[in-house]
Amino acid sequence: MDDAQRRIDTAPLPGAQELRRRSNPVGQFLRFLRLNWTMYRLANHRH
Amino acid sequence: MARVVILGAGVSGHTAALYLKRRLGRKHEVVVVSPGSNWNWIPSNIWVGVGRMNPAKVVFPLAPIYRRKKVDFRQARAVALRPEGDADNPRAGVDVVYTDPKRAGQTERIRYDYLINATGPKLNFAATPGLGPDTGHTVSVCTPSHAVEAASHLATVIETLKAGTPQTLVIGVGHGTCTCEGAAFEYAFNVEHELRTAGVRDLAEVIYLTNEHELGDFGVGGMTFSQGDRRITSEAWLESLFRERKMKAITQAAVTEIEPGLIHYRQIDGSANTQPFDFAMLLPPFRGVGLEVFDRNGAEITDAVFAPSGFMRVDANYEAKPFEQWTADDWPKTYQNPSYRNVFGIGIAFAPPHAISRPYATPDGIAIAPAPPRTGMPSGAMGKVVAMTISDMILSGATLPTHTGSMGEMAAACIASTGTGMLSGTAAAMSMSPIVPDYSRYPDTLGRDPKETTGDIGLAAHWVKRLLHTMFIYKARAYPLWYLIPE
């Protein structure tokens, strides 16, 4: 394997708190709303 | 009455057709020429490719939509443009060969006042010996039927793993000049997710094989995300994700040949390597669909309208110069062909002026240079921009394009699925603005607006990806108020 694999092997892993955040339905629902707003905004500007 | 002919009914062509008909009404004709009878929401093909979505959910027939919207649909393949007309008629025309079973093989010259070339790409599996599902040894998720075949092969691999035999799965791109690395990335992570769900992950090795110089490049030169107060490169972000999911990666690679069970590839340092596989999904490079162009006297002038790649020249700066000298301003804004002002090229069909990611090559000249992506969000935006311009030209006599949308100004969001499931799914949500880095506007943040260039992984992004599937199919079906859904 090349340098990419060496970098993967030494990359930091997400902690338990981050993993919980990614799958917490309540927190993720709020992020879902924010992501939708972000995408709507991006899609509507500059064209 | 003016007639607008649109070649292609993918994201950009179909978007253009719907907006044109909405603005032009019944007084003018909109004709769509597409060799396929169905519309395909390509971003969801990856879920078909792991057996998690019925292929019927990613396609629908175009004819009923166009019948309802009074758009003239011709199921046919365009083969030649005659932008100056011909000896008998000075009106411009496009030659088509019907693929509709009722008229298969019949030819027609369709006259037009305005033409939109939105043909998308030719899937150039022939560029790499042994690549592709038809004559090669790899599968693909580029079309629904390819994805169904991929899912079938993957199911066989999972059964083999359940029987206790280790398997190697290689997923990525099958040529040094491929684009759409994001789709390969998504499929790799969805396959990994399926293997875990099936309880066979420990016996499988999953390898992502790419022409990107580093992970997270995606053909756009990578990104630097704002995450709260800190900044992180897409490379570091994805390296962590690869380690978390125990996936391997080979970067800076140009696949040169595929034998049964063995991939040959070269890397930037010139090394020649091989990678054995039991299952390989490698995307093909793209090129133009091969339209020819003739002047009024019948002389071929294809090179004046199309770049050597087969993609259409538009209002970009195609001057040859070193990579460092290209700027966001070189990218097209109106998508108007410089030779024929009533012809436009959008979506994958327009020729990009240069690579966004720095191009590399092996010492003996094999290109390892991701091509710029121009699918999804920007593709739909281009369709709308050109539809608005043409309708203004027809309705108010505008002589110059009235709408612009450059990838050097447009933002884009990409939701890369890393596993499906209402509560177990995840995706990486990435946004960038602009798509083509503008180093003059954002000199300190690698050419992009730090407030609009973000990355986030989690269940929420998976829900967004699933919502986009439903919303865009609703929009493409032209159901009530479809035009309120942004591109």
XYZ file of C-alpha atoms in Angstrom:
534
model
C 0.000 0.000 0.000
C 1.068 3.623 -0.560
C 1.266 6.657 1.683
C -2.527 6.937 1.837
C -2.723 3.674 3.749
C -0.007 4.750 6.169
C -1.956 7.947 6.864
C -5.191 6.002 7.362
C -3.457 3.678 9.818
C -2.372 6.641 11.941
C -5.512 8.792 11.572
C -7.352 9.743 14.761
C -10.464 7.713 15.514
C -13.661 9.442 16.627
C -14.271 9.251 20.358
C -17.287 7.660 22.020
C -18.953 11.060 22.405
C -18.600 11.813 18.693
C -20.006 8.402 17.750
C -22.981 8.973 20.051
C -23.525 12.409 18.505
C -23.615 10.971 15.000
C -26.422 8.557 15.850
C -28.417 10.427 18.498
C -31.867 10.813 16.899
C -32.773 14.053 18.670
C -29.503 15.833 17.949
C -29.479 14.469 14.423
C -32.996 15.723 13.799
C -31.826 19.243 14.608
C -28.857 18.753 12.282
C -31.235 17.444 9.650
C -33.169 20.718 9.800
C -29.969 22.746 9.632
C -28.577 20.711 6.719
C -31.782 21.196 4.757
C -31.679 24.925 5.344
C -28.008 25.044 4.287
C -28.706 23.135 1.090
C -31.724 25.282 0.255
C -29.667 28.419 0.741
C -26.734 27.147 -1.335
C -29.005 26.028 -4.141
C -30.673 29.404 -4.324
C -27.720 31.705 -4.568
C -25.456 32.761 -7.396
C -27.404 31.610 -10.412
C -43.393 29.862 -33.053
C -39.883 28.973 -31.920
C -38.646 25.433 -31.447
C -36.112 24.486 -28.773
C -34.568 21.044 -29.123
C -32.924 19.477 -26.074
C -30.586 16.538 -26.558
C -30.692 14.403 -23.434
C -33.159 13.965 -20.586
C -30.881 13.605 -17.586
C -30.707 16.046 -14.693
C -29.665 19.065 -16.778
C -31.687 18.355 -19.941
C -34.888 17.417 -18.112
C -34.582 20.462 -15.829
C -34.140 22.699 -18.866
C -37.135 21.122 -20.618
C -39.466 21.640 -17.657
C -38.433 25.280 -17.078
C -38.602 26.093 -20.787
C -42.079 24.686 -21.177
C -43.245 26.450 -18.020
C -42.057 29.813 -19.362
C -42.823 29.370 -23.060
C -46.275 27.826 -22.743
C -48.063 26.436 -25.774
C -46.978 29.143 -28.198
C -43.547 27.596 -28.624
C -42.298 24.049 -29.039
C -39.962 22.196 -26.707
C -38.636 18.943 -28.148
C -36.636 16.476 -26.045
C -34.521 13.856 -27.813
C -33.256 11.056 -25.602
C -32.235 7.500 -26.528
C -33.662 6.076 -23.299
C -37.316 5.951 -22.350
C -36.724 6.463 -18.620
C -35.458 9.169 -16.315
C -32.978 7.896 -13.729
C -32.147 9.466 -10.360
C -28.506 8.355 -10.613
C -27.417 9.267 -7.046
C -29.617 6.472 -5.689
C -28.156 3.815 -8.000
C -25.644 3.006 -5.253
C -28.502 1.733 -3.078
C -29.748 -0.427 -5.952
C -26.168 -1.687 -6.272
C -26.164 -3.063 -2.737
C -29.657 -4.529 -3.048
C -31.249 -1.997 -0.678
C -33.475 -0.263 -3.220
C -35.726 -1.630 -5.927
C -34.517 -0.389 -9.333
C -38.099 0.689 -10.083
C -37.692 3.382 -7.404
C -34.877 5.166 -9.229
C -36.499 5.380 -12.673
C -39.773 6.428 -14.239
C -40.938 6.666 -17.849
C -40.477 10.070 -19.434
C -43.229 9.876 -22.038
C -46.219 10.377 -19.684
C -44.557 13.369 -18.005
C -43.804 15.038 -21.325
C -47.275 14.220 -22.664
C -48.816 15.955 -19.635
C -46.489 18.948 -19.999
C -46.988 19.214 -23.782
C -43.304 18.577 -24.447
C -42.607 16.725 -27.692
C -40.583 13.645 -26.673
C -38.620 11.726 -29.291
C -36.969 8.524 -28.095
C -33.995 8.751 -30.394
C -30.232 9.152 -30.474
C -28.784 12.366 -31.893
C -25.934 11.664 -34.294
C -25.128 14.930 -36.067
C -25.662 18.665 -35.781
C -26.224 20.918 -38.759
C -26.106 24.368 -37.133
C -26.097 26.162 -40.517
C -28.845 24.026 -41.971
C -28.179 22.196 -45.214
C -28.265 22.785 -48.957
C -32.060 22.506 -49.004
C -32.966 24.469 -45.899
C -31.015 27.155 -44.039
C -32.741 26.356 -40.770
C -30.466 24.555 -38.299
C -31.137 20.893 -37.667
C -30.103 17.828 -35.727
C -30.041 14.349 -37.229
C -31.518 11.639 -35.022
C -31.930 7.877 -35.235
C -34.984 6.579 -33.416
C -34.521 4.028 -30.640
C -38.237 3.901 -29.858
C -39.229 0.276 -30.639
C -42.069 1.526 -32.858
C -39.692 3.531 -35.082
C -36.350 1.836 -34.366
C -33.717 2.674 -36.944
C -35.706 5.437 -38.677
C -33.866 8.704 -39.161
C -35.081 12.293 -39.101
C -33.611 15.792 -39.334
C -35.298 17.860 -36.617
C -35.073 21.593 -37.269
C -34.475 23.949 -34.380
C -34.206 27.601 -33.442
C -32.312 26.853 -30.247
C -30.439 23.699 -29.264
C -29.379 22.516 -25.821
C -26.783 19.764 -25.779
C -27.349 17.876 -22.528
C -26.462 14.408 -23.727
C -24.401 13.502 -20.676
C -21.411 11.247 -21.186
C -20.549 8.147 -23.105
C -19.475 5.573 -20.510
C -16.055 4.828 -21.951
C -15.431 1.328 -20.605
C -13.291 0.629 -23.680
C -10.622 3.031 -22.382
C -9.297 0.295 -20.079
C -9.015 -3.292 -21.297
C -11.151 -5.592 -19.160
C -13.199 -2.773 -17.610
C -16.979 -2.961 -17.321
C -19.843 -5.401 -17.026
C -20.432 -6.078 -20.719
C -17.066 -7.194 -22.068
C -14.922 -6.849 -18.960
C -14.512 -8.325 -15.504
C -15.871 -5.582 -13.260
C -19.313 -4.307 -12.344
C -20.659 -0.755 -12.440
C -23.423 1.317 -10.822
C -23.696 3.874 -13.635
C -27.118 2.669 -14.793
C -29.958 0.885 -12.998
C -29.307 -2.346 -14.911
C -25.598 -2.159 -14.072
C -26.504 -1.598 -10.427
C -28.839 -4.604 -10.369
C -26.017 -6.756 -11.734
C -23.630 -5.336 -9.132
C -26.096 -6.190 -6.351
C -26.344 -9.747 -7.643
C -22.548 -10.148 -7.630
C -22.347 -8.622 -4.170
C -24.966 -11.078 -2.866
C -22.822 -13.933 -4.187
C -19.761 -12.508 -2.430
C -21.705 -12.273 0.831
C -22.792 -15.913 0.506
C -19.187 -16.909 -0.117
C -18.122 -14.984 2.969
C -20.845 -16.679 5.014
C -19.366 -20.001 3.906
C -16.110 -18.904 5.522
C -14.046 -17.957 2.457
C -12.265 -14.573 2.644
C -13.027 -12.131 -0.169
C -11.349 -8.996 -1.491
C -13.626 -6.224 -2.760
C -12.101 -3.376 -4.769
C -14.220 -0.306 -5.433
C -13.143 2.861 -7.182
C -12.356 4.185 -10.638
C -11.125 2.242 -13.637
C -8.933 4.814 -15.392
C -6.550 7.617 -14.550
C -8.846 10.328 -15.946
C -12.124 9.285 -14.336
C -14.503 11.655 -12.594
C -17.342 10.947 -10.118
C -15.006 9.627 -7.430
C -17.749 10.590 -4.976
C -20.036 7.894 -6.363
C -17.304 5.264 -6.029
C -16.640 6.477 -2.489
C -20.325 6.154 -1.622
C -20.595 2.698 -3.075
C -17.467 1.516 -1.219
C -18.903 2.613 2.117
C -22.336 1.204 1.372
C -20.786 -2.148 0.505
C -18.804 -2.040 3.749
C -22.045 -1.255 5.604
C -23.787 -4.216 3.953
C -20.951 -6.564 4.885
C -21.222 -5.483 8.516
C -24.995 -5.858 8.455
C -24.596 -9.381 7.049
C -22.120 -10.235 9.829
C -19.304 -11.083 7.429
C -17.147 -7.973 7.647
C -14.223 -9.686 9.389
C -13.522 -11.985 6.439
C -13.702 -9.229 3.827
C -11.074 -6.759 2.742
C -12.574 -3.596 1.230
C -10.191 -1.450 -0.823
C -10.956 1.970 -2.342
C -8.872 2.399 -5.514
C -8.732 5.933 -6.879
C -6.977 8.354 -9.195
C -7.286 11.102 -6.578
C -3.972 12.437 -5.314
C -5.259 12.082 -1.787
C -8.477 10.945 -0.146
C -11.177 13.603 -0.132
C -10.017 15.234 -3.357
C -13.202 14.226 -5.269
C -11.935 15.913 -8.414
C -12.420 19.359 -6.884
C -8.988 19.689 -5.324
C -10.249 18.670 -1.886
C -11.844 20.954 0.670
C -11.014 22.490 3.999
C -14.000 22.351 6.300
C -14.997 24.642 9.078
C -16.075 22.612 12.085
C -16.856 25.045 14.848
C -13.660 26.925 15.596
C -11.319 24.492 13.892
C -10.498 23.746 10.279
C -9.907 20.257 8.925
C -8.998 19.061 5.440
C -11.280 16.632 3.648
C -8.222 14.385 3.432
C -7.775 14.153 7.212
C -11.548 13.897 7.673
C -11.827 10.885 5.389
C -8.659 9.184 6.595
C -10.294 9.022 9.995
C -13.478 7.601 8.465
C -11.510 4.974 6.534
C -9.716 3.895 9.694
C -12.967 3.799 11.656
C -14.538 1.522 9.048
C -11.353 -0.586 8.605
C -11.176 0.218 4.912
C -8.011 0.376 2.856
C -7.174 2.845 0.123
C -4.909 3.069 -2.884
C -4.572 6.612 -4.224
C -2.703 8.222 -7.163
C -3.533 5.204 -9.326
C -4.350 4.749 -12.991
C -5.917 1.380 -13.735
C -4.404 0.154 -16.994
C -5.849 -3.327 -17.444
C -8.139 -5.778 -15.719
C -7.831 -9.536 -16.005
C -10.256 -11.911 -14.320
C -9.516 -11.444 -10.629
C -6.569 -9.085 -11.132
C -6.332 -5.305 -11.555
C -3.195 -3.788 -13.059
C -2.509 -0.190 -12.128
C 0.269 2.371 -12.287
C 1.009 5.044 -9.730
C 2.494 8.504 -9.988
C 5.939 7.289 -8.968
C 5.904 5.047 -12.033
C 5.470 1.805 -10.129
C 3.463 -0.953 -11.809
C 1.258 -2.817 -9.365
C -1.451 -5.432 -9.256
C -4.403 -5.935 -6.943
C -6.240 -9.263 -6.803
C -10.015 -9.099 -6.349
C -13.084 -11.261 -5.947
C -15.485 -8.347 -6.566
C -14.635 -5.080 -8.308
C -16.845 -2.080 -9.020
C -14.808 0.392 -11.031
C -16.386 3.428 -12.684
C -15.439 4.193 -16.295
C -14.024 7.465 -17.626
C -16.422 9.691 -19.557
C -16.203 11.195 -22.998
C -18.616 12.973 -25.300
C -21.259 10.918 -27.058
C -19.634 11.442 -30.446
C -21.918 13.940 -32.178
C -20.613 15.068 -35.555
C -21.126 18.591 -36.876
C -21.509 19.625 -40.522
C -21.656 23.030 -42.160
C -24.213 24.023 -44.755
C -22.180 22.435 -47.539
C -21.879 19.133 -45.714
C -18.245 19.603 -44.690
C -17.428 18.244 -41.257
C -16.660 20.943 -38.669
C -16.883 18.857 -35.495
C -13.592 20.218 -34.132
C -14.972 23.764 -34.236
C -17.828 22.879 -31.915
C -16.515 20.027 -29.782
C -13.258 19.612 -27.843
C -11.127 16.504 -28.532
C -12.810 14.882 -25.508
C -16.108 15.009 -27.398
C -17.576 17.592 -25.016
C -19.040 20.826 -26.379
C -17.084 24.071 -26.353
C -18.928 26.856 -24.570
C -18.037 30.312 -23.253
C -15.021 29.093 -21.276
C -11.384 30.110 -21.669
C -9.830 27.105 -23.421
C -6.434 28.727 -23.847
C -3.634 26.255 -23.036
C -1.676 27.388 -19.984
C -0.043 25.917 -16.884
C -2.327 24.636 -14.146
C -1.210 27.401 -11.757
C -2.452 30.093 -14.150
C -6.039 28.891 -14.446
C -8.632 30.866 -12.529
C -12.285 30.529 -11.606
C -13.014 33.212 -14.221
C -11.997 30.785 -16.962
C -15.115 28.698 -16.289
C -18.195 29.192 -18.460
C -21.013 31.416 -17.264
C -23.690 31.212 -19.958
C -22.926 27.790 -21.589
C -23.390 29.356 -25.018
C -21.356 27.908 -27.878
C -19.021 30.612 -29.225
C -19.513 29.640 -32.881
C -23.279 29.168 -32.888
C -25.068 31.494 -30.466
C -28.299 29.483 -30.498
C -26.489 26.352 -29.275
C -25.765 25.652 -25.590
C -23.937 22.837 -23.806
C -24.787 21.939 -20.184
C -24.180 19.279 -17.545
C -21.491 16.755 -18.357
C -21.854 17.635 -22.056
C -19.927 20.916 -21.836
C -16.135 20.859 -22.103
C -14.516 22.039 -18.867
C -11.660 24.480 -19.488
C -9.271 22.764 -17.126
C -8.935 20.314 -14.279
C -9.907 21.510 -10.810
C -7.617 18.983 -9.122
C -3.960 19.312 -10.065
C -3.306 16.810 -12.869
C -0.413 14.342 -12.542
C 1.110 11.665 -14.754
C 3.453 8.732 -14.419
C 7.036 9.350 -15.587
C 6.133 7.719 -18.920
C 3.067 9.895 -19.384
C 0.029 7.956 -18.156
C -2.394 10.615 -16.927
C -3.540 10.432 -13.328
C -5.826 13.395 -13.437
C -9.366 13.375 -12.015
C -11.727 15.155 -14.401
C -13.937 17.915 -12.964
C -17.313 16.680 -11.717
C -20.297 18.516 -13.213
C -23.193 16.380 -12.106
C -26.019 16.805 -9.612
C -26.582 20.251 -8.159
C -24.526 22.292 -10.683
C -25.946 20.259 -13.548
C -29.522 21.140 -12.624
C -28.535 24.782 -12.078
C -27.021 24.955 -15.577
C -30.248 23.539 -17.011
C -32.260 26.289 -15.342
C -29.802 29.055 -16.330
C -29.916 28.098 -20.004
C -33.696 27.599 -19.980
C -34.143 31.109 -18.579
C -31.759 32.606 -21.112
C -33.396 30.923 -24.107
C -36.900 31.780 -22.954
C -35.821 35.426 -22.569
C -34.377 35.339 -26.083
C -37.619 33.965 -27.464
C -40.072 36.015 -25.419
C -38.354 39.372 -25.203
C -35.858 39.236 -28.049
C -32.783 39.293 -25.824
C -29.705 38.989 -27.997
C -27.277 38.135 -25.218
C -27.621 35.511 -22.479
C -29.615 36.967 -19.596
C -28.712 34.428 -16.918
C -25.376 33.123 -15.717
C -24.233 30.351 -13.455
C -20.519 29.659 -13.294
C -19.020 26.795 -11.341
C -16.515 29.426 -10.268
C -19.348 31.125 -8.362
C -21.878 28.378 -7.696
C -21.967 26.511 -4.432
C -22.637 22.799 -4.246
C -23.652 20.343 -1.606
C -22.807 16.678 -1.804
C -24.382 14.101 0.444
C -22.236 10.967 0.215
C -24.025 7.974 1.655
C -21.868 5.732 3.835
C -24.595 3.250 4.698
C -28.370 3.107 4.490
C -31.003 2.525 7.203
C -33.507 4.833 8.927
C -31.711 4.609 12.281
C -28.446 2.898 11.343
C -27.610 4.857 8.185
C -24.898 7.482 7.922
C -23.712 9.899 5.289
C -21.046 12.516 4.865
C -22.592 15.898 4.093
C -20.176 18.247 2.350
C -20.787 21.713 1.017
C -18.413 23.978 -0.852
C -18.573 27.462 -2.272
C -17.533 27.953 -4.950
C -17.063 24.609 -6.689
C -14.017 25.853 -8.599
C -11.704 27.473 -6.049
C -11.423 31.228 -6.475
C -8.046 32.185 -5.053
C -8.545 35.888 -5.740
C -11.702 36.117 -3.620
C -10.605 33.710 -0.915
C -6.787 33.870 -0.904
C -6.398 32.688 2.695
C -8.817 29.760 2.644
C -7.677 27.767 -0.389
C -10.105 29.503 -2.733
C -13.340 28.779 -0.903
C -15.679 30.595 1.456
C -14.929 29.091 4.886
C -18.469 29.764 6.113
C -20.024 27.799 3.263
C -17.510 24.959 3.034
C -18.477 22.452 5.684
C -18.443 18.736 6.413
C -20.501 16.634 8.783
C -20.986 12.889 9.222
C -24.019 11.332 10.794
C -27.531 9.966 10.620
C -28.963 13.391 9.723
C -27.044 13.440 6.453
C -28.477 10.029 5.579
C -31.986 11.377 6.164
C -31.166 14.323 3.890
C -29.911 11.960 1.189
C -33.120 9.946 1.429
C -35.223 13.117 1.375
C -33.395 14.347 -1.724
C -34.276 11.076 -3.467
C -37.982 11.680 -2.839
C -37.884 15.412 -3.570
C -35.968 15.204 -6.836
C -38.114 12.402 -8.183
C -41.166 14.502 -7.266
C -39.642 17.446 -9.078
C -38.619 15.402 -12.104
C -42.141 14.011 -12.341
C -43.282 17.650 -12.569
C -45.874 17.246 -9.866
C -47.651 20.398 -8.567
C -45.299 23.242 -7.543
C -42.258 21.228 -8.699
C -40.475 24.468 -9.543
C -40.342 25.482 -5.874
C -37.803 22.728 -5.242
C -34.387 24.243 -5.945
C -31.876 22.492 -8.166
